[in-house]
């Protein structure tokens, strides 16, 4: 499919030459004028460089060595390169050189333009503004390359790991015989010279003849017994064999890891291409490396007709992908129909004339994606890759098979046509007759339509006349209705006013009836005033009486308080002199409490200090007693020893102070008692025997004397403190006496004031009593106050009522007159209203009749007879054309049939040359090419397919970034399909996490480590899906793989997405019925967890000298379960529920490779399961697969405190494990281990939620398959 190059408008620019640039041109032409006249204009590609030292814009111009035919001929197809400085007056050429044609001239950092260079001196062309503007908008190529180089350096670690694993020594062998199969796709060599351990290593290696540079292909099989090696040949070698051109120089073959290392080289070349700006999508480097890449917004939403039945989410994904400008991301959870979506996008691209690359990390995924396109004749599929790796359905589309496949398909179509030859003329004649009859009917319909048009025109005139009359009636009716509305409003106002006035009249009449007359109210007012005056005087008397009693009482209290203070003062004066004789602290404190003398901080502190000394002196008398006892003992011994005493004293006194010990009272007593005991037991005692006893007594006496001195000092301190306390108490007492004297003086003054007030109150009381001598007073002041208040309120009410009565009488007369007037006005308005309503009814009657006439006319006018005429004319025209075509086809039928027979014969007899021509044409026009990510970088693929309109990469999550880069480089638009909630890729036998950690540990570069840590935390796909705008991504949210009960186990992994995962199976019990009825599995079961006890023999075990683990207890349970399922399948076949030749597909998977090996050994060596199709693998390697039944062996189970669940902590691994089953999912493992003993909280929560889901489906069982609650 050739690319259409848009015509580029020519731009004229002035070109100024430096001597250095001119020297470069002189090597190819006599001068610059001649050189730039080789062509009128040149297609060039301009790249912006770093600014010059003077800050001027620098560019490099690459002359296209294909489009510039004359220049290419002049330069032997090499590429001319010219460095320039952008000046206001034009381009200043600073250098000119010619480089190899292998250097690409088109990159995404250059823009193409058609330039006409004006080299004549003193011209006025200058530099066009448009050209200058485009140059300024270009990125600086060196900066972009450096940016990519830094960011992509972290990916180099992937390749280092692969190189490390792929490095093995070459192996050389001699061969005695060479043979090839019929289609030249495989070669078999009879070899010798390989060592025993080299035979197994040879499989998968590349092979080439010694002395040849060309690789033969990859070793498919080795047979050590027969000494044969079978090689899958490369297309180039196959072609050589067909032409008999393959001539080995020696009888030796070399086996090497060339293919793997070559693959690594291709990956590394992808890095270089991105760095050089060779990506078809100029935005690719930003997509790969920026956290939030800026994506071109879709220009408009595509309107599509779909080829497949798609749900709403699939439709949105296809529409989004077709509308996107440069990138679209599709998240496809397990079983959501990613293949269907990819197929639909390919068909839409083919319809739009676009070429699509479908790539994936694995061949299986590519073939799955292409399998849905086989029936569409508009799509020409080409499958690229190693034949042995491609699935059967994909093999017919590999390059060497496409011609034969196309020939067979075309022959089948022609055969089908040839069988219809006999009936085609009859069918054409019958169709012609039918069409001519239909034409006559249409012409008759056209005559009727024209008559209807004339009738419609008259109806239009009548409609206008009646419409005008209706408008007049509506105008009159409007006026009448406004008048009626005004009358109704006026009537309402008058009626409301009438009701209001009537209500007021009745209210005033009731008021006058219920109240006394004006004269009676005035009389009551005067009587109440007299009563109030009397009551007020009685209240004043009672208040004076009560106030006088209160003053008398207060005066007595003041006298009593005065006498108390006088007594206290006398007692304090007397005791103040006695304080110096107090000998105990308790006497002082009692005194202070009795007379409320404040303790104060100083006194309190001194008493505490005294109490402390008192506690220390408790032992004073004991030390005095022991001192006396010690003195008597020493006196006795001294008397016995005589003069020897002085020597002992001198020796003791000569000892240093710090050599003395301290003793307790008990120890001193014991020393004296010990000496006494000695004296008692010895009948004769000499001085020498007493010496040690005396020394001990002297030492203890010295210590006792020291204690006596200390206690004596404490005693003196106690006496001093007690004296200080007494002085402080005396001081406080003096202050209390001063306060008491002041209080006594205050009470004296208060007494005098109270006596004066008593005299005044007595005088007032006597006066009031005299004035009320003839009035009995039985109430107290409170009662009198209440009576007075009640009388005053009553007086105020009577006065107010009197005033209202005086105002109401004339108001009532006025209201009665207004009432009569409103009643007459209401009667008049009611008469006018009736008259107006009759007039409106008459006009409505006329209007209804006319509107009925209008409706009948409208029905005629609503008919679009002109459109019907156009449709009839169009139908007659199309039918006439069809008849003409049918007549032509009928006439051409013999010719067409003859050609078909000729084509059939030619295709049947097509030779190798013909098929080769068909192959070339098919390859040239293929519009959907499928290959793996790595194969897309092979040289033959790169040469044939440098770019694609659209690149679709499936299972993005399973490919490493370097693998993804290769197909992404080719796509003008890139569509990524994956699921970041499933596992990242395996690098060899290691997980991506293990690989990245290894690379980070080996890396010295901080930037590289930071980039890798970011990848470890968040994959490329996840980052894009999270950060892209809504228009550039879509999640497929309806899954069709799993029974709904199984799906519920994985829905929590997708609960934070914009759309929730749903089940697309209308009746999953029926659609996903496994028909099994056994001990472990019942027909209603779709989700089971066989809970292994957290005890021996169900604990995990670890291989010696290895990291992997296995669990024998789980293996035993799986053994019984597989036998049970096999028997249940046999029973289902016997009952006719499962076909006899069908095998139930069972996948047995585990988180650990060692467990998988033991499961394999169990199935292959111990069990004979005739009704099951079994497949095993680790969870990581099972990603992308699906089976009817999946058994997950969870392995981890221990009681050690340090135990954990390892790989199973990753929710993505659990998601993959749970989502492989269609009909039945069985978990085998310890619920306690995973829900309670896992170290990470998120893991415990995750498995607890899974357990709850299992329990909701009543799927929890013990190790023997019995139901657990």
GROMACS .gro file of C-alpha atoms in nm, residues 193 320 335 498 1234:
model
    5
  193UNK     CA    1   3.114  -3.407   1.712
  320UNK     CA    2  -1.246   0.621   2.064
  335UNK     CA    3  -1.283  -1.217   2.940
  498UNK     CA    4  -6.834   4.436   5.070
 1234UNK     CA    5  -0.382  -1.617   5.397
   0.00000   0.00000   0.00000
